[in-house]
Short mmCIF file of C-alpha atoms and ligand atoms in Angstrom, two decimals:
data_model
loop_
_atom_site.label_atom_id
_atom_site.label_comp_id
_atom_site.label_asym_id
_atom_site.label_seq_id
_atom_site.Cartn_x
_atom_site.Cartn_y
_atom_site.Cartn_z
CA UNK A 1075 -51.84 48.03 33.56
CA UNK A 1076 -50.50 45.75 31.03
CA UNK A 1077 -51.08 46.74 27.56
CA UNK A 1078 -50.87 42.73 26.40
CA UNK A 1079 -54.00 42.16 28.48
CA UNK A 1080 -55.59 45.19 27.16
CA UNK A 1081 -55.27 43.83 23.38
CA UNK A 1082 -56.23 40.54 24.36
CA UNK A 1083 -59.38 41.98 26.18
CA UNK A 1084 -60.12 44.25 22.62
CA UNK A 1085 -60.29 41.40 20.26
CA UNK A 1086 -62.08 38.92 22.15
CA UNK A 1087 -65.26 37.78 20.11
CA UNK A 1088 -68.14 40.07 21.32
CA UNK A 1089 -70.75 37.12 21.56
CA UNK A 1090 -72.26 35.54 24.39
CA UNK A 1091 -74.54 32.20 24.05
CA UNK A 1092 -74.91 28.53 24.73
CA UNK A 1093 -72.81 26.56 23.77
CA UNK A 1094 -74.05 23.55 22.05
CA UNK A 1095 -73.29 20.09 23.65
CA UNK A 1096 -71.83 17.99 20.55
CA UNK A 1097 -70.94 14.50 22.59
CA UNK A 1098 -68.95 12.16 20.41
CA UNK A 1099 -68.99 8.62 21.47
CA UNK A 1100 -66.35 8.41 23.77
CA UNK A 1101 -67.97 10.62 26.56
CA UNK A 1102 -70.16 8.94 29.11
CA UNK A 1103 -73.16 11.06 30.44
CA UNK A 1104 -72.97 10.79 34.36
CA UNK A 1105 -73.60 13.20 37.14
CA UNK A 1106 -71.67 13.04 39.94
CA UNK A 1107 -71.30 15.49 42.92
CA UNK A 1108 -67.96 15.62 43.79
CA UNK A 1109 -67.67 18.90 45.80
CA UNK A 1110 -63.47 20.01 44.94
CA UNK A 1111 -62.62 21.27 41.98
CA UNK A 1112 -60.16 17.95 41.58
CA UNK A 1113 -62.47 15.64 42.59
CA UNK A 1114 -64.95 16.11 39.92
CA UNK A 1115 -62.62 16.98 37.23
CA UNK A 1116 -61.12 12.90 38.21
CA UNK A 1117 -64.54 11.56 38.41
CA UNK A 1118 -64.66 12.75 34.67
CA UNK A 1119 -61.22 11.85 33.50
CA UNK A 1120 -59.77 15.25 33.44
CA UNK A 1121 -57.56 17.09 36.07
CA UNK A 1122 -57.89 20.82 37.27
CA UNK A 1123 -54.49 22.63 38.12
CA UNK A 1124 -53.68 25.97 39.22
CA UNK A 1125 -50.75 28.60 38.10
CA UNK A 1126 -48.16 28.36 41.17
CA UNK A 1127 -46.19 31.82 42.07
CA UNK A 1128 -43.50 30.48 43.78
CA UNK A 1129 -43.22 32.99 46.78
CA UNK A 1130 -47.07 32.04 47.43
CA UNK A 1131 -45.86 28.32 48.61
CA UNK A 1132 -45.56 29.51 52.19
CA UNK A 1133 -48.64 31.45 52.48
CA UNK A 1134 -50.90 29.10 54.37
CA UNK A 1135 -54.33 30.47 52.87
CA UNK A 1136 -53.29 29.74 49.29
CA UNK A 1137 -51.69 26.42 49.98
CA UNK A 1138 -54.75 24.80 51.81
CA UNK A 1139 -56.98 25.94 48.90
CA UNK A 1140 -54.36 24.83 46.32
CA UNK A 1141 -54.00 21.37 47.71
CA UNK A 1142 -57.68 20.87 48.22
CA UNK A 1143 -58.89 22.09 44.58
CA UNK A 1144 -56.29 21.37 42.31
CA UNK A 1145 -54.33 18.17 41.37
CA UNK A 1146 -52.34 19.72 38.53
CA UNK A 1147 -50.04 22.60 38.72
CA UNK A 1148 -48.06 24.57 36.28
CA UNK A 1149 -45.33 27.21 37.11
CA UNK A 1150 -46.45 30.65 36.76
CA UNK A 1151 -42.63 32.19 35.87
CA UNK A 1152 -40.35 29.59 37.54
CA UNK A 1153 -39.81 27.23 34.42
CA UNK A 1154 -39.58 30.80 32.01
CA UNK A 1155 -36.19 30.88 29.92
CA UNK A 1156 -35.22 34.06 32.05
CA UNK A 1157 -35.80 32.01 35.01
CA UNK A 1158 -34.28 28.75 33.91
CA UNK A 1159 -31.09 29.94 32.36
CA UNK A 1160 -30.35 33.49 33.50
CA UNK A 1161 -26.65 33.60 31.89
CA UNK A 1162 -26.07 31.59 28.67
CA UNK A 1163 -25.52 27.58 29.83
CA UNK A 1164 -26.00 28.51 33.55
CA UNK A 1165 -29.46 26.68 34.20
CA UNK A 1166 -31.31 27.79 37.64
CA UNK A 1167 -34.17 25.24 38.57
CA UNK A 1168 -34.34 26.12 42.30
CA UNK A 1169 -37.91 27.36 41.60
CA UNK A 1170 -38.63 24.30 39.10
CA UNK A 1171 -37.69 21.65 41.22
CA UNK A 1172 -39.58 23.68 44.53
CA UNK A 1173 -43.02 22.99 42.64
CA UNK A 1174 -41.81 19.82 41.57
CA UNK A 1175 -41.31 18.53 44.95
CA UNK A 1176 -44.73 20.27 45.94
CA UNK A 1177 -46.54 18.48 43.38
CA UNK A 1178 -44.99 15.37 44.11
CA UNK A 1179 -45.82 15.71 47.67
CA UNK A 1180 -49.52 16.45 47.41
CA UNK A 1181 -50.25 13.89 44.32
CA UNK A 1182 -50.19 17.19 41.43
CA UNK A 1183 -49.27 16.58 37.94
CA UNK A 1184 -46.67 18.96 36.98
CA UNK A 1185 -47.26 21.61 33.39
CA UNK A 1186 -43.90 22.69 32.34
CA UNK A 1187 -44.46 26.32 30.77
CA UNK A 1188 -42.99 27.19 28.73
CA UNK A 1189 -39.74 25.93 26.71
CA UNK A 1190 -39.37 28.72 23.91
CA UNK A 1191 -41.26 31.99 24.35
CA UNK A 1192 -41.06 35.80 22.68
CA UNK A 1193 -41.51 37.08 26.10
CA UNK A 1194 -39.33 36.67 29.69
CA UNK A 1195 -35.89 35.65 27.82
CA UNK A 1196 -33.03 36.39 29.41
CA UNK A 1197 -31.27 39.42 28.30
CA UNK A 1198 -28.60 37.45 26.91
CA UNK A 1199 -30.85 35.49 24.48
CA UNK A 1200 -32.28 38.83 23.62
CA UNK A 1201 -29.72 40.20 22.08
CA UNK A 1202 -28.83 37.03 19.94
CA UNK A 1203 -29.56 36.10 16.17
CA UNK A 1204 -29.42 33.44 13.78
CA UNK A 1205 -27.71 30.40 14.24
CA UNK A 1206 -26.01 31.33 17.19
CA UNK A 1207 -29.81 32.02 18.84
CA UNK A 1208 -31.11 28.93 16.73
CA UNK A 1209 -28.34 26.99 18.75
CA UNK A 1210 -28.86 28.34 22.25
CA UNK A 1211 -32.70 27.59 22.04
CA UNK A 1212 -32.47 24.23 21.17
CA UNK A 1213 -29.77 24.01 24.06
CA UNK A 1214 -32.50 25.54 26.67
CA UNK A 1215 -35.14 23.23 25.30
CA UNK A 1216 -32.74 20.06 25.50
CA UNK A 1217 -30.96 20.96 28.83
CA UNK A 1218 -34.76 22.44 30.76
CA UNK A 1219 -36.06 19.05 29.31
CA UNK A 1220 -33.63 16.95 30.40
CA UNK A 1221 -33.59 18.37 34.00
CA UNK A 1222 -37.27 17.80 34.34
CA UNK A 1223 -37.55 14.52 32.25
CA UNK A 1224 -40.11 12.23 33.87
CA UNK A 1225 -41.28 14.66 35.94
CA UNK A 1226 -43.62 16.87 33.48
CA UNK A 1227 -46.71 15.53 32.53
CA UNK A 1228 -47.25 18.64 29.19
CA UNK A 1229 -44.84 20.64 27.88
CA UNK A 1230 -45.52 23.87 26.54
CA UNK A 1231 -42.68 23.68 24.38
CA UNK A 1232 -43.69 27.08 22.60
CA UNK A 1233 -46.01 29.52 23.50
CA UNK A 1234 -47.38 32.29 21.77
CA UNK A 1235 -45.57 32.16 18.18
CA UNK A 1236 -48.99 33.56 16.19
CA UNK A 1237 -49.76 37.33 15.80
CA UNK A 1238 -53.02 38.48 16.67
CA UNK A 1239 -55.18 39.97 14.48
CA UNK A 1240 -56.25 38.68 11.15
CA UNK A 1241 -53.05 37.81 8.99
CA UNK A 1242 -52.97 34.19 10.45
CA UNK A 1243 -49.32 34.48 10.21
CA UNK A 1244 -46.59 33.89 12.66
CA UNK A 1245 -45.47 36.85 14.87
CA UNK A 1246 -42.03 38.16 14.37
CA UNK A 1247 -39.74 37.55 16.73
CA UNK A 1248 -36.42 36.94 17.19
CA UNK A 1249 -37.26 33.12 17.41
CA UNK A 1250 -38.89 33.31 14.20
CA UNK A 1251 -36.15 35.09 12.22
CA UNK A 1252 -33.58 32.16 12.90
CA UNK A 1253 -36.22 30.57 10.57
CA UNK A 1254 -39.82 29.20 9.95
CA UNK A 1255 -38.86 25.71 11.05
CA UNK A 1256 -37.94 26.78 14.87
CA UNK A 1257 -40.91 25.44 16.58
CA UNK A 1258 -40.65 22.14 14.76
CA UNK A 1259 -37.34 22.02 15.74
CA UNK A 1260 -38.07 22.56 19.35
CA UNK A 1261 -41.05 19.96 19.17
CA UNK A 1262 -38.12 17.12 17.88
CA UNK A 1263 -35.26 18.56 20.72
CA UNK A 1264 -38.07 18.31 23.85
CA UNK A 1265 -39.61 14.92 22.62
CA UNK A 1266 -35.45 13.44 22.69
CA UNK A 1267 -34.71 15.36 25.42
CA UNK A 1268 -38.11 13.65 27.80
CA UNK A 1269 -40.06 10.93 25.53
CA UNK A 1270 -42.65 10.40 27.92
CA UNK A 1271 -44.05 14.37 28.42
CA UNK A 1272 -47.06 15.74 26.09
CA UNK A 1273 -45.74 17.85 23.78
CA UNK A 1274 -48.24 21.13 23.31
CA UNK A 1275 -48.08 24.38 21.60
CA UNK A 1276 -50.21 27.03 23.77
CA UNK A 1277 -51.58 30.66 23.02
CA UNK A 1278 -53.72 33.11 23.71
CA UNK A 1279 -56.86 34.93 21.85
CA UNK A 1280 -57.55 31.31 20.33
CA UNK A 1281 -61.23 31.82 21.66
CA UNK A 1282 -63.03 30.76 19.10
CA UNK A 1283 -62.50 30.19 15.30
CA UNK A 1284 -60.38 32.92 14.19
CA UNK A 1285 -57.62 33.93 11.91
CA UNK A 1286 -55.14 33.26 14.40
CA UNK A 1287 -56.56 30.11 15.72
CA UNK A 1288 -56.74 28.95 12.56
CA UNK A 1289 -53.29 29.60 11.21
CA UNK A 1290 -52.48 27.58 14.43
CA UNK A 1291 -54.53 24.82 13.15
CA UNK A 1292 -53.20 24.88 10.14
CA UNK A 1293 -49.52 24.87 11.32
CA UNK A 1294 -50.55 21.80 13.66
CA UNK A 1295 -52.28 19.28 11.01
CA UNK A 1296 -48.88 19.88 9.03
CA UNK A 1297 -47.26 19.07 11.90
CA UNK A 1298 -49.68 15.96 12.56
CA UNK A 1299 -49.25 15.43 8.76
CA UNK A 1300 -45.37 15.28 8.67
CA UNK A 1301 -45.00 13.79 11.83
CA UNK A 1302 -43.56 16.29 14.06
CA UNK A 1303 -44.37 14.87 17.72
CA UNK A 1304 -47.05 17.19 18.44
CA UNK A 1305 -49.71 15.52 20.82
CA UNK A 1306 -51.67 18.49 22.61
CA UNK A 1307 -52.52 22.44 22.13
CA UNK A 1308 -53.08 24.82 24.90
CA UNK A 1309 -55.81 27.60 25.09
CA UNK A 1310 -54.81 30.48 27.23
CA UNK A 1311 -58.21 31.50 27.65
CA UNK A 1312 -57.91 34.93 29.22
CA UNK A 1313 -61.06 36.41 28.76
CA UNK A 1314 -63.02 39.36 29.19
CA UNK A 1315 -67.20 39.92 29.75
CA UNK A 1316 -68.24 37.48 26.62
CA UNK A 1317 -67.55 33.93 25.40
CA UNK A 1318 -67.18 33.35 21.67
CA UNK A 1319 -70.12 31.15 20.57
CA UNK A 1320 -67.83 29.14 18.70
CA UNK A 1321 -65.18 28.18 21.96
CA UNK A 1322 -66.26 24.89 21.90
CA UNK A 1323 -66.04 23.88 18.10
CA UNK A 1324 -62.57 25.66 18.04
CA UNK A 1325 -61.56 22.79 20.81
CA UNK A 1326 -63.10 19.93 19.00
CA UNK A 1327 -61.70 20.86 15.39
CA UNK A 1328 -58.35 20.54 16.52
CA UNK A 1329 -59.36 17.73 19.04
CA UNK A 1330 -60.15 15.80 15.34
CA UNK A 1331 -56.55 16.68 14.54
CA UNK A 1332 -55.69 13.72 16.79
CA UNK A 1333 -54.33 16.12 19.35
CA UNK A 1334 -55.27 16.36 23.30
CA UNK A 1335 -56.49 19.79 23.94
CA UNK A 1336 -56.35 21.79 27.27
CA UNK A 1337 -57.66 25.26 28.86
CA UNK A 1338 -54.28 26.20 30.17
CA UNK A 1339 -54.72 29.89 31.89
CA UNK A 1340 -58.07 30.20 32.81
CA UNK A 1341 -59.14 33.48 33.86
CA UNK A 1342 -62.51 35.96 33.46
CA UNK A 1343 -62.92 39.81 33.82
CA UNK A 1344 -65.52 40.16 36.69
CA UNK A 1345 -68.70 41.64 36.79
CA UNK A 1346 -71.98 39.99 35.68
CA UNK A 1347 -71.17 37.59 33.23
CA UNK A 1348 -68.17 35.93 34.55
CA UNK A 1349 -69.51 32.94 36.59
CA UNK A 1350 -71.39 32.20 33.49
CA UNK A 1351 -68.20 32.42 31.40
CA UNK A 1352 -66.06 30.58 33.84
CA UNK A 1353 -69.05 27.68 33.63
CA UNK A 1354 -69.17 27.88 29.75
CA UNK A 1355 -65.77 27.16 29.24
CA UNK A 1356 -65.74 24.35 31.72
CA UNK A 1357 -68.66 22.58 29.72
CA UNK A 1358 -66.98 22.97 26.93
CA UNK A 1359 -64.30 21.48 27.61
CA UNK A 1360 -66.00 18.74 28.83
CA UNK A 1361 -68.43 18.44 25.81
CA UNK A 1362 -64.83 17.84 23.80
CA UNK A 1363 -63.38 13.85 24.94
CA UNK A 1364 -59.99 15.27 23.96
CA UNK A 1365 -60.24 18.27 26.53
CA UNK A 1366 -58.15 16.44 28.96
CA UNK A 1367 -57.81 19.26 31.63
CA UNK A 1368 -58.53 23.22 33.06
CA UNK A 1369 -56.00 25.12 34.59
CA UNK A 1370 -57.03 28.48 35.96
CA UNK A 1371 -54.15 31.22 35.60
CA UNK A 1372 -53.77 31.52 39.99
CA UNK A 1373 -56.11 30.67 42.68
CA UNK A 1374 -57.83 33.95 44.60
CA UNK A 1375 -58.10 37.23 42.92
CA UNK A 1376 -55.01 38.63 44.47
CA UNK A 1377 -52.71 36.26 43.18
CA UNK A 1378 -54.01 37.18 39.24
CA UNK A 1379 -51.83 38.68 37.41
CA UNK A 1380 -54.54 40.64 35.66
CA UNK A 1381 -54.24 43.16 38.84
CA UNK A 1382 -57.94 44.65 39.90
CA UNK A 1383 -59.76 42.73 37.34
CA UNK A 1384 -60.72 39.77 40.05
CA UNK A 1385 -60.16 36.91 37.38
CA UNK A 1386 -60.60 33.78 39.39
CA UNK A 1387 -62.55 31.74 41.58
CA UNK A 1388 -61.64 32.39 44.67
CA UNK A 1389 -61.55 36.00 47.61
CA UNK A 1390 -58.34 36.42 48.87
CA UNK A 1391 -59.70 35.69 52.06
CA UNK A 1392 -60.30 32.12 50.77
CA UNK A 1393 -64.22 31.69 50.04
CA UNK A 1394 -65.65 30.52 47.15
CA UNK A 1395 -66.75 32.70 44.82
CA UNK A 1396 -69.60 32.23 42.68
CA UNK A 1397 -67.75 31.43 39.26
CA UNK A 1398 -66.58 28.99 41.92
CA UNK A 1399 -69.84 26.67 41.89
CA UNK A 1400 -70.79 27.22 38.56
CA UNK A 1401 -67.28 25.75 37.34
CA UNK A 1402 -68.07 22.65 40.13
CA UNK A 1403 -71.38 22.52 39.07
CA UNK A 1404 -70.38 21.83 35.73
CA UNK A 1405 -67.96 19.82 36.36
CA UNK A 1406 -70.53 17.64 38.11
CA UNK A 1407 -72.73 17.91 35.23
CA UNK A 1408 -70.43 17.25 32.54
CA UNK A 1409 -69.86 14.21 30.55
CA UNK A 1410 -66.68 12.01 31.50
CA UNK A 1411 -63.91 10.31 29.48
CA UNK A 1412 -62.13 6.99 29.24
CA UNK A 1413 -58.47 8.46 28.75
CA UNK A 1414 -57.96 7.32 24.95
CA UNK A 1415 -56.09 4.16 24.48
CA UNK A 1416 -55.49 5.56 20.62
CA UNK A 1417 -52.93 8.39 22.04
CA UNK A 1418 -49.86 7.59 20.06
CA UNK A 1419 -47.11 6.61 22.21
CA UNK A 1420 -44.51 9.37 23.40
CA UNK A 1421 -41.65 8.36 21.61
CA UNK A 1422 -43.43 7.51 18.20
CA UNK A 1423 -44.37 10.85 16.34
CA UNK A 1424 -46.05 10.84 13.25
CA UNK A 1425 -49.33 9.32 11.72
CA UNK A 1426 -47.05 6.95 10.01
CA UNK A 1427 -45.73 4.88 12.70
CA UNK A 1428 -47.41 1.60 13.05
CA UNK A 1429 -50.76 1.17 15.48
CA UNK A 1430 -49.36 -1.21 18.31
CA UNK A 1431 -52.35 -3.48 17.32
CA UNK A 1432 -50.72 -4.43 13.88
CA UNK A 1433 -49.94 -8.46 13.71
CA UNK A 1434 -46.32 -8.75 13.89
CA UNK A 1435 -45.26 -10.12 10.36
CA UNK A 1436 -44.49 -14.02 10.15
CA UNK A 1437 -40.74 -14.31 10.85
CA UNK A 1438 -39.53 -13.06 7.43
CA UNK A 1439 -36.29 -14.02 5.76
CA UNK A 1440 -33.40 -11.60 6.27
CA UNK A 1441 -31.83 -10.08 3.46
CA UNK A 1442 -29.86 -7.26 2.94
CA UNK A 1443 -32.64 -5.30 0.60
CA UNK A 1444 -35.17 -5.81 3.02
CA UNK A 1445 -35.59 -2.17 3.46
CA UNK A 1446 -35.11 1.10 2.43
CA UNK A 1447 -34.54 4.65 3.67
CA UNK A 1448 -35.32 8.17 2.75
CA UNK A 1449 -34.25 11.01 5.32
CA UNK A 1450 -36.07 14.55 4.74
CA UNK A 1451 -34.49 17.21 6.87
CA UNK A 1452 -34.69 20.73 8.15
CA UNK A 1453 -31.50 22.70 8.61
CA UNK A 1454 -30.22 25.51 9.79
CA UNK A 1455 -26.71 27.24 9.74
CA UNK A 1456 -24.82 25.39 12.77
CA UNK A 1457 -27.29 22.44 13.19
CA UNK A 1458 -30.35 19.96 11.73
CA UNK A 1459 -32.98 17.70 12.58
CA UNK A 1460 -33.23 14.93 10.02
CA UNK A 1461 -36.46 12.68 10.04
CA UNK A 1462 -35.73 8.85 8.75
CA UNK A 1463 -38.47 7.19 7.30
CA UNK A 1464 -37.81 3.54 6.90
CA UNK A 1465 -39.86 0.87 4.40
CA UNK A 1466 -39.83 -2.92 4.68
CA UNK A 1467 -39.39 -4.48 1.90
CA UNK A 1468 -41.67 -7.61 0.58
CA UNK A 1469 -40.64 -9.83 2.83
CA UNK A 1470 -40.75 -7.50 5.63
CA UNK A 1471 -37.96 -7.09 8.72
CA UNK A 1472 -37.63 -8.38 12.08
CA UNK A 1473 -34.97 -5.62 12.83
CA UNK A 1474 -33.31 -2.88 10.74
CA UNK A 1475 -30.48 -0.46 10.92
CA UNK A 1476 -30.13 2.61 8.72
CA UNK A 1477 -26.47 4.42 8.39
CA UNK A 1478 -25.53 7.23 7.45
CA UNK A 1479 -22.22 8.72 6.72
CA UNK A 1480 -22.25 12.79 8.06
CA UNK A 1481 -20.04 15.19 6.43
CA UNK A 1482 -16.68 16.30 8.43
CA UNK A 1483 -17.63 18.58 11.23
CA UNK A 1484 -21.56 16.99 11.77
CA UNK A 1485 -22.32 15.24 14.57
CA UNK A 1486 -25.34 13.18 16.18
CA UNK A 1487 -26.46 14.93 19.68
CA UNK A 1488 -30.03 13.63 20.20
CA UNK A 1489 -32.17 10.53 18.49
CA UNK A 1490 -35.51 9.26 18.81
CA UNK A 1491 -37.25 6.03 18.03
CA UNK A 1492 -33.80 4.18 17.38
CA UNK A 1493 -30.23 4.01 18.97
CA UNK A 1494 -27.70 5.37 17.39
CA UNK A 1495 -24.07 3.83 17.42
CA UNK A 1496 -21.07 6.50 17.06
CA UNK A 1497 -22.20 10.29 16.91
CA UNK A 1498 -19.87 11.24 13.82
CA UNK A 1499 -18.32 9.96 10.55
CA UNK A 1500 -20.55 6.79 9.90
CA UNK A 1501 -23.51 6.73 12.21
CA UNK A 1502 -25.72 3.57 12.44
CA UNK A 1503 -29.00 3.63 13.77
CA UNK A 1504 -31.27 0.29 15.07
CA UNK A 1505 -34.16 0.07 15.69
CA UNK A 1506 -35.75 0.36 19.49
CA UNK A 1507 -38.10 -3.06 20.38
CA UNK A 1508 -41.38 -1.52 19.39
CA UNK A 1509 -40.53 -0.92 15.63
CA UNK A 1510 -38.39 -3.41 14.19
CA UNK A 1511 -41.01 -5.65 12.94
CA UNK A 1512 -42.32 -4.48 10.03
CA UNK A 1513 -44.74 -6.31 7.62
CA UNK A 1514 -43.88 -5.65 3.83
CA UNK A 1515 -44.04 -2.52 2.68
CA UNK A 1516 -44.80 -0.48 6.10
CA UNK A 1517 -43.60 2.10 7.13
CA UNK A 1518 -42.09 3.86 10.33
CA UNK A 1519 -39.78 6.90 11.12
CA UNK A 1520 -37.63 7.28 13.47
CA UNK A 1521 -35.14 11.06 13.66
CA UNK A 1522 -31.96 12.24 15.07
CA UNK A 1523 -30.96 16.06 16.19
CA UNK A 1524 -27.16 17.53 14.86
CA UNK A 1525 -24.90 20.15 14.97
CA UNK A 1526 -23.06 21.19 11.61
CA UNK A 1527 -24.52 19.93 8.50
CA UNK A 1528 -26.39 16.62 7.20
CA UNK A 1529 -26.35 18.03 4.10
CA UNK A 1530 -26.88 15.16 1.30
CA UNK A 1531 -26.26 12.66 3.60
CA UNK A 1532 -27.88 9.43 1.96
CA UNK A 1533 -29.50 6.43 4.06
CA UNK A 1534 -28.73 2.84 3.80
CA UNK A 1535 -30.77 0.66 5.34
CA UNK A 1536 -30.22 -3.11 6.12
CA UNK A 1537 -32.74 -5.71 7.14
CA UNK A 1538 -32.98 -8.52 9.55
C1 XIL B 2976 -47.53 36.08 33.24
C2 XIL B 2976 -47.36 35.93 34.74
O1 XIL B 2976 -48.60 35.62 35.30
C3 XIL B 2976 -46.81 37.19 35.34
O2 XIL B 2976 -46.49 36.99 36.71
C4 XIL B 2976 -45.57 37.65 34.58
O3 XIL B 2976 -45.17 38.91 35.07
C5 XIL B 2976 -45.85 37.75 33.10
O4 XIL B 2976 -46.34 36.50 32.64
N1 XIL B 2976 -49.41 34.22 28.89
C6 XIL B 2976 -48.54 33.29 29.40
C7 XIL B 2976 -48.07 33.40 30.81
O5 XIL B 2976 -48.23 32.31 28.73
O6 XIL B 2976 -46.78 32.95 30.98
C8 XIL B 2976 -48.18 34.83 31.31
O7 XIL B 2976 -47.87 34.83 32.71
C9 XIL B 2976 -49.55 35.37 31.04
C10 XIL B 2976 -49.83 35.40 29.58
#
């Protein structure tokens, strides 16, 4: 028995009812009657993906039901930090790159889960502290990243960083004592390290609107706010014999945050109510245009890791269960999506970059005070991420580049939205082809990743 699931079961909202179908105007209101689990979730924009126990690839039952049902997949341990990196800078991705090559060869989007987790480090990151932890992290993010970079479609580049119950506050772990700024740190590290995977936070007992679902909210529209690439949040959604009446406005408020949101570990304590559950998520996340996608935490029963509770959809034997049609039924039912055009682009974070459907600027004159720059930045001992936030002057720029002169000891090991020239000393950053021209007076941002310290280092910037 596993005294996690136990909690999680305890504090789930004790309320059962409709939920109530609040379309916005993006969602288009067609039945169809697709009869797979992936075929309907397409024929309404969204995908439907499975947790994948590597062991289970060559058992023929779960394969055929897996490749039939679901056209996303997500690693149920393989891609864990204990997995991934078993002895400090030794990275194992035999199990990664065997669902990789799975998904690849049966058309499944890949979920990478997860980056930076409390739970399932390796005993060597266990017993580490401060910078020296703060360090290997961002290592594990940058290097796991890196090995998997174009082939993830979400990240969840941290899971589970919130305590339950009602403080709202972060849990303590040993990933939160290097310092409040980790996970923003490890959002900047996985968006360098692959610029074209979703970056999501993702955590559990966020079934409704709570104290710990809302201190998550809260910690996202800073991040939306300040421009840490955030783009998508993950709900766990294991669940016992009730569904909080309020599931569905929890997705949409953060949904208005300007974030993708998914059901990422689907699963339902049996007994009477849980085809109804399984069903009431499924519209729900339908109901919400930014609920891109369901993943259900295994396929039969007996591959659950919630042991005797029979959590999913299908018998071990195979058949369909009856939470089974009710989840295709409202699939079928649902409204669909046109996959927003508005998603900002991977390697642009923050609510200040320019929309792509700003009029370039008539060809301005250069001048060397065509711009300016301000750098804000988040340090720790050994290492910083410094965010660059560049302004065109009045007659605007056709290119820039910002330097910056690093103190002895600091170098350069990751930037985004710009390439840098030189790594130490005096670093000069240029602009990448989609944000050099600026009209006067906009704005964009661009960042860079360190070790040692940025401290005071000033900007320059330099228009063309
Ligand atoms: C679980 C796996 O299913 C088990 O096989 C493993 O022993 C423990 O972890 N939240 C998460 C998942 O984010 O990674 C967990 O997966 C379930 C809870």
């Amino acid at each position: 028995m596993n005294h996690k699931r136990v909690l999680r079961l305890a504090v789930t909202v004790a309320a059962t009812g409709a939920l109530a179908a609040g379309m916005t105007m993006t969602l288009t209101s067609t039945a169809s009657a697709g009869t797979t689990l992936k075929a309907s979730a397409a024929e309404k924009g969204r995908y439907f993906g499975a947790a994948v126990a590597g062991q289970k690839l060559s058992d023929n039952t779960y394969v055929t039901i897996l490749n039939r049902e679901f056209n996303s997949v997500v690693a149920e341990n393989d891609m864990k930090w204990d997995a991934t990196e078993p002895q400090q800078g030794r990275f194992v991705y035999t199990g990664g790159d065997r669902l990789v090559s799975h998904a690849q060869a049966n058309g499944q989007s890949v979920r990478g889960h997860a980056l930076l987790w409390y739970q399932q480090q390796p005993g060597w990151a266990q017993n580490m502290s401060g910078s020296a932890l703060r360090s290997a992290m961002i290592n594990h993010v940058t290097q796991v990243a890196t090995h998997f970079r174009g082939k993830i479609h979400s990240w969840d580049v941290v899971n589970e960083a919130f305590a339950d119950g009602n403080s709202g506050a972060r849990r303590d772990s040993n990933l939160q004592r290097t310092g409040n700024d980790w996970i923003e740190a490890a959002f900047y590290a996985a968006r360098a390290a692959d610029p074209g995977a979703k970056l999501c936070y993702n955590d559990y007992n966020t079934d409704g609107i709570n104290a710990k679902s809302t201190g998550i909210y809260n910690m996202v529209r800073d991040f939306r706010s300040r421009g840490v690439p955030i783009d998508c949040v993950g709900f766990q959604s294991h669940l016992g014999t009730s569904l909080a009446s309020d599931y569905q406005a929890n997705l949409q408020r953060f949904a208005d945050l300007g974030v993708d949101v998914q059901i990422t570990e689907l699963d339902v304590m049996s007994g009477g109510n849980q085809a109804n559950i399984f069903a009431g998520v499924t519209r729900a996340c339908m109901n919400v245009s930014r609920c891109t996608g369901i993943t259900t935490w295994g396929v039969r029963d007996c591959d659950s890791w919630r042991g005797s509770d029979n959590a999913l959809l299908f018998e071990c034997s195979g058949n369909k269960k009856a939470a089974y049609t009710s989840v295709l039924n409202a699939l079928n039912a649902g409204p669909g999506i046109t996959p927003s055009p508005t998603t900002p682009g991977p390697t642009t974070p923050g609510p200040t970059t320019p929309p792509p459907t700003t009029p370039p600027p008539t060809t301005p004159p250069p001048g060397p005070d065509g711009c300016t720059a301000s750098v804000s930045l988040n340090s720790w001992t050994g290492g910083f991420v410094a965010s660059v936030k560049v302004t065109a002057g009045s007659a605007g720029t056709n290119g820039w580049n910002v330097s910056v002169t690093l103190p002895g000891g600091a170098s350069v090991t990751n930037t985004w939205s710009a390439t840098a020239s030189g790594s130490t000393g005096t670093v000069r950053f240029t602009n990448v082809n989609y944000n050099g021209r600026l009209g006067a007076g906009q704005v964009t941002e661009f960042g860079f990743q360190g070790t040692g310290s940025a401290a005071g280092v000033t900007p320059t910037c330099t228009a063309s």
